[in-house]
Amino acid sequence: MIKQYLQNLNSEQLTAVEHIDGPLLILAGAGSGKTKTITTRLAYLISLGIDPSNTLTLTFTNKAASEMRQRAIAMLDFNIYPPLLCTFHKFGLLFLKFHLAKLNRSPNFVVIDSDDKKKIIKNLGVSFPSSSISHYISSCKNSIISPDSAKTSANSEFEKEASEIYIKYEEYMIKNSLVDFDDLLLLPYKILLDFDDIASETSKKYAYITVDEYQDTNQLQFELLKLLCKEHSNICVVGDDDQSIYGFRGADVTNILSFEKTFYGAKIVKLESNYRSTKQILDIANIVIANNTDRLDKQLKSIKGNGAAVSSTRFEDERAESAYIAKEIKKLLKNGTNPADIAVLFRINALSRSIEEEFTKERIAFKFVGGTMFYERAEIKDLLAYLRLCVNENDDFSLKRVINRPKRGIGKTTLDKLETFATTQKTQIYDTISNPLFESQLSSMVGKKTFGLLKEFTVTIQKLQDKKLSGMIEFWHEIDSIIGLKSFFNTIGEDDRVSNIDEFIGMAKEYFKTNPECELDEFLNEIALVSESEEQNYGDVSIMTIHSAKGLEFEIVFVVGLDDGFFPINTATTNIEEERRLFYVAATRAKTNLYLLGAKSRFLHGERKHMPPSRFLKEAGLTDEPIAIGGGKYTKNDLVKHKIFGFGRVVEVLRKGEKLKINFQGQVRELLADFVEKAV
DNA sequence: TGGGTCACGGTTTTT
DNA sequence: CCGTGACCCA
């Protein structure tokens, strides 16, 4: 049966599929049949008699994992024990369940999300924004820098504080048996590094490893992969260096650029035949991406015909831009185009506003893909906090979240008192409330009435825990009548939240029906790694950021905001090559029609801004208007001011004034001239 | 405790 | 311009 699938491949795809032992890099351009190739390869390996349980396929998203699993299994005509095909983080989670005790940490850990992480950091007392500290800790972990060495190498005031917080944060996490997303990769790495026997055993077990979207791996994932390949070199990675757009969260393109050097003797297969887009579209994508210097040579060849020309228009303002899109879409819909085949893409969410307004006015049904994630919604997190308390009532973090939700009249003052009291007694908040020994002391501390309220809260948790014993189905049936979250949100008129709670409870019931033996704590860690709820509103026009559109395809794509400052975006950390890759991703989403739109002025942050066209339009040969980049504005020794780095002096003028080398208090940085202003 | 007011800052995002 | 967070007062 597998033979028939092999016949559906082109010769490059077939070469990749039939490569079995030794490192393999599949450079898969956009729309070149990447998923088809690796799923066929996996099925092929299994058809050769390789035990599915000896394979490991790692992806970045759950969506990619489930799509691949489905496609690979469909190719096999016999029932198999399903191969391990999951996200990096899921793999880490499974691994830690088995081995975390090796690091003397509790195997009954709880996975927290980035929101929880920020809150914990904030509670540790910080003067810099908790999001920056959180990001700092994340980059340390992803570059395998321990808290101690972070502290030693801390230079700025920020780094000094951040590294101290990093130390405290790690202590807190261990004390409370918590694990963050980065830990799901870092702790397995540490275990594999420290315990040779586990590393060998694991590597032998996963004798055939496949990694999807390899261009998005960071240093930690790279090191982890090397350890997993300790006993063999059967690693197949698939990726496209031109589609690396997650540098801002640690993705390191050099991993794919230097794969050959790391995995000696690697075979490289390029998939350059594009089955998705017309030649006109690919020409634009190819010509723009060719301006990047750090890339592996690769050129998409269109299998489809020439197609329609790429359309590019610059409007007076964003309203004219949106009105034009609405008009075009209405025309398309009238001619029978399926709205699900149309997408509007933008670089930053702020640009969606005028689109949404116009679509609503013109009654075009649309769905905003990738807004607030389901499990990050406040009401869902409240429910999750109750569930965690159900598993472990001494989870202070969760307790603090919901002790006043629904409103019970317990505020910050009471909580602060409770917390300091618990700390002095070397115990957790829940225990101090329920311990009869502390009753009179606490009662006089917070007042009799408040103490009664606290007691009531513990009774609620108790009720939940009791209900848990009568089985998950009944538990989920009764959960909200015990907590009362729905009626709380109902009274304050937030009906959306009520229906979200209903959706969540419905989903959980479904889950426990299919997995009756699953424990509540397993369920909690499982869903911590899942972001989306089920897709809804099928036949609608999609609007989303370019990042969200990666991996998707549409017949007709409108890209808005091709203006200098918006796309490429203009900030201190802008990496122009990554912006260009983003353009490449956007353009290659389109199958038949691509619109590259812009506006001469836009309203943002309360003021109207004028801007020249994006340099990408120039590179694509789609505009004659002059593009930004004022030359000769700065000379050596000019004093300049930067939003983040403060004052600095120009050391050198590069690229005809487009770029500057600036000394900020001893630290020399290279920045685009647009990001600084003259300080007189 | 919690409602009200003011200042501030404001990419991209998965797990 | 608009959402978030800090802070003040009833």
XYZ file of C-alpha atoms (C1' of nucleotides) in Angstrom:
705
model
C 0.000 0.000 0.000
C 2.796 2.413 0.853
C 4.125 1.963 -2.713
C 1.158 3.819 -4.039
C 2.023 6.804 -1.860
C 5.618 6.760 -2.997
C 4.389 7.085 -6.558
C 2.698 10.350 -5.663
C 6.033 11.984 -4.893
C 8.349 13.937 -7.140
C 11.944 12.780 -7.390
C 13.333 15.084 -4.662
C 10.554 14.154 -2.284
C 11.210 10.496 -3.008
C 14.928 10.907 -2.339
C 14.109 12.399 1.047
C 11.587 9.685 1.898
C 13.983 6.873 1.001
C 16.852 8.235 3.044
C 16.815 6.096 6.162
C 20.019 6.180 8.188
C 22.199 9.189 8.920
C 21.412 12.891 9.200
C 19.093 14.409 6.633
C 18.180 18.024 6.034
C 15.104 18.607 3.942
C 15.076 22.217 2.801
C 11.449 22.620 1.997
C 10.380 25.835 0.351
C 6.904 27.203 0.921
C 4.236 25.043 -0.689
C 6.687 22.326 -1.713
C 4.883 19.407 -0.079
C 6.814 19.377 3.180
C 4.191 17.705 5.328
C 3.445 15.180 2.631
C 7.130 14.300 2.461
C 7.768 13.772 6.149
C 4.529 11.949 6.833
C 5.196 9.646 3.897
C 8.707 9.094 5.177
C 7.445 8.166 8.623
C 4.946 5.731 7.148
C 7.677 4.347 4.923
C 10.037 3.736 7.864
C 7.303 1.868 9.670
C 6.430 -0.148 6.553
C 10.075 -1.264 6.449
C 9.597 -2.889 9.818
C 10.942 -0.169 12.094
C 8.964 -0.286 15.322
C 6.769 2.840 15.539
C 7.751 3.190 19.175
C 11.363 3.689 18.070
C 10.451 6.832 16.164
C 10.024 10.322 17.518
C 8.610 13.223 15.523
C 8.751 16.675 17.067
C 6.742 19.719 16.034
C 6.144 23.199 17.406
C 2.391 23.285 17.485
C -0.303 20.845 18.428
C -2.017 21.583 15.154
C 0.973 20.410 13.134
C 1.334 17.336 15.349
C -2.236 16.190 14.927
C -2.273 16.853 11.203
C 0.874 14.784 10.727
C -0.292 11.966 12.931
C -3.494 11.694 10.986
C -1.799 11.748 7.621
C 0.909 9.248 8.512
C -1.466 6.726 10.024
C -3.829 7.009 7.054
C -1.029 5.766 4.797
C -0.602 2.504 6.655
C -3.012 -0.309 5.981
C -2.415 -2.078 9.249
C -3.082 -1.038 12.804
C -0.009 0.142 14.606
C 0.897 1.275 18.016
C 0.928 5.009 17.239
C 4.395 6.571 16.917
C 5.300 9.355 19.323
C 4.478 12.452 17.338
C 4.086 15.551 19.469
C 5.315 19.025 20.298
C 8.724 19.549 21.863
C 7.026 20.620 25.063
C 4.758 17.610 25.209
C 7.783 15.373 24.809
C 9.455 17.237 27.682
C 6.372 16.779 29.818
C 6.287 13.032 29.205
C 9.986 12.762 29.883
C 9.777 14.691 33.143
C 6.962 12.523 34.437
C 9.394 9.655 34.314
C 12.632 11.307 35.269
C 12.145 14.570 37.166
C 12.750 12.811 40.478
C 16.361 12.418 39.349
C 16.827 16.137 39.952
C 15.291 15.753 43.418
C 12.156 17.513 42.362
C 8.598 16.336 42.813
C 7.241 14.367 39.855
C 3.831 15.808 40.731
C 4.605 19.168 39.234
C 2.219 21.685 37.729
C 2.909 23.448 34.432
C 2.327 27.198 34.565
C 1.820 29.497 31.589
C 3.563 32.774 30.811
C 0.844 34.786 32.505
C 1.314 32.937 35.781
C 5.028 33.334 35.364
C 4.750 37.102 35.138
C 2.579 37.209 38.236
C 5.073 35.178 40.219
C 7.862 37.486 39.106
C 5.849 40.516 40.048
C 5.223 39.117 43.509
C 8.955 38.712 43.980
C 9.184 42.513 43.908
C 10.620 44.072 40.782
C 11.299 47.611 39.650
C 11.507 46.754 35.944
C 8.437 45.486 34.043
C 7.713 41.865 34.901
C 7.345 41.082 31.205
C 10.950 42.152 30.546
C 12.223 40.081 33.453
C 10.142 37.146 32.284
C 11.632 37.487 28.836
C 15.106 37.715 30.313
C 14.651 34.507 32.312
C 13.257 32.810 29.251
C 16.246 33.766 27.119
C 18.616 32.582 29.825
C 16.921 29.209 29.974
C 16.790 28.917 26.219
C 20.487 29.686 26.020
C 21.200 27.311 28.915
C 22.467 29.987 31.287
C 22.080 29.132 34.963
C 20.880 31.746 37.482
C 24.358 31.925 38.994
C 26.203 32.509 35.767
C 23.541 34.994 34.717
C 24.277 36.924 37.879
C 28.021 36.833 37.343
C 27.770 38.151 33.820
C 25.122 40.783 34.594
C 26.226 44.159 33.267
C 23.438 46.692 33.338
C 21.177 47.625 36.246
C 18.458 45.683 34.509
C 20.513 42.525 34.192
C 21.584 42.765 37.805
C 18.027 42.892 39.039
C 16.762 40.368 36.494
C 19.407 37.803 37.379
C 18.658 38.145 41.104
C 14.983 37.625 40.367
C 15.937 34.632 38.225
C 17.546 33.050 41.323
C 14.526 33.763 43.522
C 12.159 32.658 40.800
C 13.837 29.276 40.498
C 13.665 28.821 44.270
C 9.961 29.632 44.243
C 9.292 27.245 41.375
C 11.043 24.366 43.117
C 9.383 25.074 46.451
C 5.926 25.085 44.893
C 6.556 22.179 42.493
C 5.995 24.367 39.486
C 7.488 24.093 36.026
C 7.342 26.724 33.270
C 7.314 26.157 29.512
C 11.051 26.584 29.187
C 11.623 24.058 31.977
C 9.820 21.453 29.892
C 12.854 21.591 27.619
C 15.579 22.683 30.018
C 15.021 20.058 32.724
C 15.033 17.120 30.286
C 18.220 18.581 28.844
C 19.808 18.702 32.298
C 18.766 15.158 33.091
C 20.111 13.828 29.805
C 23.329 15.718 30.334
C 23.873 14.589 33.930
C 22.792 10.980 33.604
C 24.617 9.177 30.864
C 22.644 5.992 31.311
C 19.315 7.761 30.836
C 20.690 9.578 27.814
C 21.858 6.351 26.191
C 18.664 4.545 26.959
C 16.508 7.386 25.625
C 18.589 7.804 22.515
C 18.449 4.076 21.784
C 14.717 4.082 22.226
C 14.203 6.940 19.783
C 16.377 5.627 17.013
C 14.654 7.653 14.277
C 14.057 11.304 15.035
C 12.262 13.805 12.829
C 11.985 17.532 13.538
C 9.509 19.799 11.806
C 10.016 23.568 11.343
C 13.664 23.154 12.216
C 14.411 26.793 11.383
C 12.451 27.759 14.488
C 14.517 25.762 16.969
C 16.449 27.642 19.636
C 19.769 26.781 21.206
C 18.236 24.675 23.961
C 16.208 22.587 21.534
C 19.311 22.143 19.429
C 21.356 20.874 22.390
C 18.499 18.625 23.447
C 18.376 17.109 19.977
C 22.100 16.465 20.047
C 21.699 14.521 23.297
C 18.794 12.552 21.865
C 21.112 11.593 19.008
C 23.834 10.433 21.373
C 23.629 6.818 20.190
C 22.901 7.366 16.518
C 22.671 10.059 13.886
C 19.286 9.257 12.426
C 17.968 12.745 12.586
C 15.819 14.142 9.840
C 15.071 17.840 10.053
C 12.703 19.736 7.823
C 12.596 23.445 7.481
C 12.945 26.561 5.422
C 15.527 29.114 6.433
C 13.527 31.714 4.504
C 10.576 31.178 6.804
C 12.367 31.699 10.102
C 10.209 34.395 11.682
C 10.452 33.636 15.379
C 13.844 35.127 16.131
C 12.251 37.388 18.730
C 11.476 34.381 20.865
C 14.849 32.761 20.547
C 14.704 30.857 17.273
C 18.198 30.656 15.882
C 18.473 30.421 12.091
C 22.054 29.292 12.381
C 20.786 25.904 13.569
C 19.507 25.196 10.095
C 22.224 27.142 8.305
C 24.933 25.027 9.926
C 23.163 21.675 10.121
C 25.726 20.120 7.793
C 28.559 21.100 10.104
C 26.899 19.862 13.275
C 25.680 16.594 11.864
C 28.622 15.538 9.820
C 27.905 13.896 6.515
C 24.353 15.139 6.405
C 22.451 14.608 3.217
C 20.653 17.669 1.936
C 17.546 17.500 -0.168
C 15.981 20.658 -1.534
C 12.302 20.747 -2.315
C 11.974 23.657 -4.685
C 8.924 22.769 -6.726
C 6.056 24.841 -5.499
C 2.610 23.384 -5.988
C 0.761 26.214 -4.343
C 1.247 29.554 -6.040
C 1.298 30.926 -9.551
C 4.552 32.051 -11.135
C 3.689 35.750 -10.795
C 3.375 35.360 -7.025
C 6.543 33.293 -6.654
C 8.543 35.765 -8.729
C 7.708 38.513 -6.239
C 8.542 36.294 -3.261
C 11.818 35.144 -4.831
C 13.023 38.574 -5.862
C 12.448 40.085 -2.434
C 13.941 37.250 -0.397
C 17.024 37.292 -2.638
C 18.031 40.500 -0.812
C 18.783 38.485 2.305
C 22.406 37.477 2.773
C 22.146 34.834 5.508
C 20.401 32.112 3.621
C 20.879 28.770 1.984
C 20.491 29.034 -1.734
C 17.062 27.993 -2.810
C 14.662 29.145 -5.517
C 10.993 28.273 -5.744
C 9.865 26.982 -9.116
C 6.209 27.218 -9.956
C 4.418 24.123 -11.166
C 1.254 26.090 -11.745
C 0.931 28.487 -14.671
C 1.842 32.149 -14.896
C -1.373 33.413 -13.312
C -2.582 36.934 -12.612
C -0.196 39.786 -11.885
C 0.386 40.721 -8.261
C -1.668 43.794 -7.539
C -0.198 46.650 -5.556
C -1.920 49.887 -4.558
C -1.112 52.692 -2.135
C -4.145 54.466 -0.720
C -4.511 57.853 0.927
C -5.264 56.333 4.324
C -6.263 53.118 6.076
C -9.974 53.756 5.491
C -9.529 53.835 1.746
C -7.418 50.695 2.011
C -10.092 48.800 3.958
C -12.877 50.082 1.703
C -11.001 48.789 -1.324
C -10.525 45.340 0.247
C -14.189 45.155 1.209
C -15.207 46.105 -2.318
C -12.917 43.501 -3.888
C -14.071 40.785 -1.512
C -17.707 41.536 -2.233
C -16.988 41.213 -5.938
C -15.239 37.865 -5.354
C -18.014 36.515 -3.181
C -20.575 37.522 -5.788
C -18.653 35.488 -8.357
C -18.828 32.429 -6.150
C -15.519 32.515 -4.291
C -15.653 30.664 -1.000
C -14.968 33.200 1.793
C -12.757 30.604 3.500
C -10.380 30.952 0.539
C -9.737 34.623 1.319
C -7.378 36.052 3.940
C -6.276 39.517 5.006
C -2.817 39.618 6.601
C -0.981 42.310 8.537
C 2.305 42.738 10.368
C 0.830 44.123 13.575
C -2.545 43.628 15.191
C -3.149 47.367 15.404
C -3.803 47.375 11.676
C -6.773 45.051 11.971
C -9.000 47.702 13.404
C -10.034 49.524 10.255
C -10.485 46.199 8.466
C -12.789 44.906 11.165
C -14.803 48.115 11.179
C -15.213 48.130 7.432
C -16.125 44.434 7.258
C -18.710 44.864 9.966
C -20.174 47.869 8.154
C -20.243 46.016 4.840
C -21.541 42.833 6.450
C -18.646 40.631 5.423
C -18.426 37.683 7.816
C -14.880 37.324 9.106
C -12.958 35.484 11.766
C -10.011 36.915 13.597
C -7.546 34.057 13.802
C -5.306 33.845 16.850
C -6.725 36.496 19.146
C -6.699 35.911 22.878
C -6.064 32.268 23.434
C -8.870 30.278 24.958
C -7.050 29.030 28.020
C -5.632 32.476 28.716
C -9.074 33.994 29.201
C -9.577 35.192 32.760
C -12.679 33.094 33.424
C -11.019 29.908 32.194
C -7.943 30.601 34.269
C -10.187 31.098 37.297
C -11.705 27.709 36.725
C -8.268 26.192 36.226
C -7.122 27.704 39.514
C -10.013 25.996 41.307
C -9.070 22.731 39.654
C -5.491 23.076 40.799
C -6.631 23.778 44.334
C -8.684 20.665 44.068
C -5.531 18.706 43.346
C -3.377 20.618 45.811
C -5.087 23.057 48.177
C -1.729 24.462 49.229
C -1.104 25.988 45.830
C -0.934 29.567 47.129
C -0.603 30.967 43.675
C -3.947 29.601 42.542
C -5.562 30.366 45.872
C -4.676 34.021 45.598
C -6.225 34.158 42.171
C -9.660 32.888 43.113
C -10.120 33.559 46.807
C -12.152 36.600 45.815
C -13.723 35.226 42.680
C -16.694 35.263 42.779
C -16.495 38.262 45.100
C -16.420 37.160 48.707
C -15.190 40.398 50.234
C -11.616 39.240 50.741
C -9.207 41.889 49.516
C -5.562 42.671 49.284
C -5.181 43.615 52.955
C -6.502 40.290 54.185
C -4.429 38.362 51.701
C -1.256 40.183 52.696
C -1.884 39.408 56.362
C -2.569 35.777 55.542
C 0.534 35.474 53.456
C 2.927 36.941 56.020
C 1.323 34.820 58.704
C 1.706 31.680 56.611
C 5.338 32.521 55.927
C 6.144 32.982 59.630
C 4.430 29.674 60.410
C 6.353 28.042 57.560
C 3.194 26.748 55.993
C 0.807 27.603 53.149
C -2.262 29.833 53.204
C -4.909 27.134 53.006
C -3.394 25.252 55.911
C -3.280 28.322 58.133
C -6.980 28.916 57.568
C -8.054 25.359 58.180
C -5.729 24.585 61.079
C -7.765 24.910 64.339
C -4.585 25.882 66.224
C -4.391 29.186 64.378
C -8.097 29.963 64.557
C -8.210 32.484 67.392
C -5.018 34.195 66.301
C -6.164 34.572 62.695
C -9.641 35.574 63.699
C -8.385 38.533 65.698
C -5.930 39.429 62.960
C -8.354 39.728 60.056
C -11.573 40.198 62.001
C -14.252 37.724 62.861
C -16.369 38.386 59.816
C -13.527 38.031 57.317
C -12.374 34.888 59.034
C -15.819 33.419 58.466
C -15.510 34.285 54.777
C -12.153 32.549 54.583
C -13.638 29.472 56.176
C -16.406 29.519 53.607
C -13.808 29.462 50.871
C -12.110 26.399 52.291
C -15.503 24.723 52.476
C -15.975 25.362 48.753
C -12.638 23.729 47.998
C -13.532 20.866 50.313
C -16.797 20.341 48.455
C -14.951 20.213 45.155
C -12.501 17.682 46.497
C -15.340 15.526 47.783
C -17.121 15.703 44.462
C -13.942 14.631 42.739
C -14.155 11.305 44.576
C -17.494 10.502 43.006
C -15.933 10.429 39.547
C -15.068 12.973 36.905
C -18.392 12.935 35.083
C -20.323 13.915 38.161
C -17.561 16.307 39.202
C -17.832 18.266 35.976
C -21.565 18.197 36.143
C -21.586 19.861 39.540
C -18.503 22.028 39.398
C -20.080 25.360 38.658
C -22.956 24.979 41.073
C -20.292 24.614 43.780
C -18.119 27.526 42.677
C -20.724 29.866 41.227
C -18.531 31.472 38.585
C -21.227 31.504 35.935
C -23.749 33.369 38.033
C -21.010 35.781 39.063
C -20.193 36.672 35.470
C -23.874 36.687 34.669
C -24.628 39.370 37.250
C -21.860 41.619 35.992
C -23.210 41.162 32.473
C -20.244 39.371 30.925
C -22.170 36.762 29.004
C -19.260 35.824 26.758
C -17.423 34.545 29.785
C -20.407 32.449 30.812
C -20.500 30.727 27.440
C -16.730 30.213 27.552
C -17.110 28.460 30.891
C -19.828 26.297 29.392
C -17.615 25.473 26.443
C -14.753 24.543 28.734
C -16.905 22.326 30.942
C -18.367 20.676 27.851
C -14.877 20.028 26.531
C -13.738 18.572 29.854
C -16.742 16.248 30.034
C -15.944 15.052 26.557
C -12.317 14.526 27.522
C -13.094 12.424 30.565
C -15.650 10.428 28.648
C -12.943 9.361 26.182
C -10.235 9.064 28.865
C -12.103 7.686 31.861
C -8.976 6.616 33.703
C -7.328 10.043 33.467
C -6.593 11.903 36.690
C -7.426 15.563 37.160
C -3.783 16.629 37.530
C -2.818 14.899 34.301
C -5.644 16.695 32.548
C -4.388 20.034 33.881
C -0.858 19.583 32.602
C -2.177 18.285 29.327
C -4.244 21.360 28.573
C -1.501 23.706 29.746
C 0.211 22.812 26.492
C -2.805 23.459 24.304
C -3.758 26.925 23.270
C -6.755 26.841 21.012
C -10.262 25.665 21.429
C -11.949 24.057 18.471
C -11.984 26.151 15.316
C -15.274 27.834 14.678
C -16.943 29.827 11.910
C -15.793 27.820 8.972
C -16.984 29.696 5.890
C -15.661 33.135 6.903
C -12.973 35.420 5.537
C -9.860 35.077 7.741
C -8.015 38.065 9.101
C -4.790 37.544 11.028
C -1.156 38.473 11.551
C 1.409 37.087 9.154
C 2.859 35.027 12.011
C -0.462 33.273 12.504
C -0.726 32.598 8.789
C 2.439 30.523 8.639
C 1.689 27.053 7.351
C -1.681 28.117 5.913
C -2.694 28.789 2.313
C -5.484 30.753 0.633
C -6.597 31.348 -2.926
C -6.641 35.105 -2.434
C -4.454 37.013 -0.004
C -4.529 40.708 0.849
C -1.480 41.988 2.700
C -2.116 45.408 4.242
C 0.197 47.989 5.729
C 3.118 47.733 3.346
C 4.446 51.024 4.638
C 7.858 51.797 5.958
C 7.612 51.725 9.724
C 4.805 49.184 9.766
C 6.251 46.549 7.508
C 9.160 46.448 7.915
C 8.395 47.563 11.414
C 10.550 50.276 12.905
C 11.947 49.522 16.340
C 15.201 49.283 18.224
C 15.457 45.580 17.634
C 14.186 45.310 14.067
C 15.991 42.607 12.162
C 15.482 43.552 8.558
C 16.251 40.067 7.258
C 13.592 38.586 9.491
C 11.123 41.234 8.313
C 11.928 40.200 4.779
C 11.326 36.561 5.599
C 8.007 37.662 7.016
C 7.201 39.286 3.698
C 8.177 36.037 1.994
C 5.851 34.050 4.247
C 3.006 36.491 3.579
C 3.403 36.393 -0.197
C 3.707 32.622 -0.418
C 0.384 32.084 1.380
C -1.435 33.064 -1.831
C -2.356 30.496 -4.455
C -3.829 32.596 -7.251
C -4.176 36.261 -6.281
C -1.950 38.440 -4.156
C -2.658 42.061 -3.209
C 0.121 44.103 -1.605
C -1.532 47.192 -0.164
C -0.403 50.245 1.711
C -1.538 53.669 2.843
C 0.198 57.024 2.735
C -1.025 57.880 6.199
C -2.344 55.956 9.167
C -3.853 56.747 12.526
C -1.905 55.163 15.331
C -1.454 55.907 19.026
C -3.777 58.842 18.720
C -1.974 60.613 15.932
C -1.918 60.510 12.177
C 1.370 59.362 10.758
C 2.627 59.758 7.238
C 4.943 57.210 5.766
C 6.636 56.212 2.551
C 6.031 52.808 0.968
C 7.668 49.682 2.315
C 11.118 48.987 0.942
C 9.830 45.524 0.056
C 7.565 47.056 -2.583
C 10.608 48.744 -4.019
C 12.557 45.494 -3.982
C 9.642 43.776 -5.715
C 9.642 46.487 -8.363
C 6.108 47.503 -7.455
C 6.553 51.176 -6.631
C 8.294 54.205 -8.073
C 7.777 56.335 -5.002
C 10.953 57.119 -3.128
C 11.340 55.023 0.012
C 12.387 56.254 3.454
C 16.032 56.284 4.547
C 17.313 59.815 4.701
C 20.999 59.836 3.831
C 23.648 62.064 5.306
C 21.609 63.197 8.267
C 24.203 62.048 10.786
C 27.944 62.443 10.942
C 30.588 61.015 13.225
C 30.481 62.252 16.837
C 26.866 63.430 16.623
C 25.009 63.086 19.899
C 21.865 61.002 19.438
C 19.055 59.806 21.640
C 17.420 56.391 21.595
C 14.134 55.450 23.222
C 15.604 52.543 25.179
C 19.368 52.930 25.158
C 19.297 56.630 26.006
C 22.009 59.034 24.812
C 24.885 57.902 22.685
C 27.522 59.166 20.278
C 27.852 58.172 16.643
C 31.048 56.192 16.152
C 30.626 55.400 12.494
C 28.138 56.080 9.697
C 27.336 52.972 7.696
C 25.456 52.310 4.490
C 25.208 55.973 3.423
C 23.645 57.017 6.702
C 21.027 54.282 6.740
C 22.755 52.595 9.638
C 24.794 53.963 12.513
C 27.326 52.561 14.894
C 26.603 54.243 18.216
C 28.360 54.196 21.563
C 25.823 54.119 24.413
C 27.747 54.503 27.668
C 30.467 52.165 26.529
C 28.214 49.708 24.743
C 28.556 49.978 20.977
C 25.512 49.012 18.949
C 24.600 49.056 15.297
C 21.192 50.525 14.662
C 19.155 51.799 11.756
C 19.317 55.576 11.728
C 15.518 55.745 11.798
C 15.479 54.553 15.386
C 17.380 57.391 16.919
C 16.901 61.125 16.907
C 19.397 63.934 17.076
C 20.031 65.229 20.567
C 21.179 68.824 20.583
C -12.659 46.599 50.118
C -13.381 48.384 45.791
C -14.766 52.115 42.645
C -12.874 56.005 40.353
C -9.286 58.678 38.197
C -4.932 59.474 35.987
C -0.558 58.392 33.797
C 1.662 55.559 30.677
C 2.938 53.012 26.871
C 1.863 50.646 22.982
C 5.594 44.156 17.622
C 5.222 39.666 16.070
C 3.569 34.373 19.568
C 3.735 28.920 20.744
C 4.127 26.073 24.505
C -6.758 56.393 20.971
C -7.523 52.791 24.288
C -6.389 49.280 27.657
C -3.745 48.393 31.902
C -1.991 49.370 36.325
C -1.038 52.353 40.226
C -2.925 55.078 43.624
C -6.397 57.611 46.334
C -10.487 58.116 48.888
C -15.197 56.804 50.542
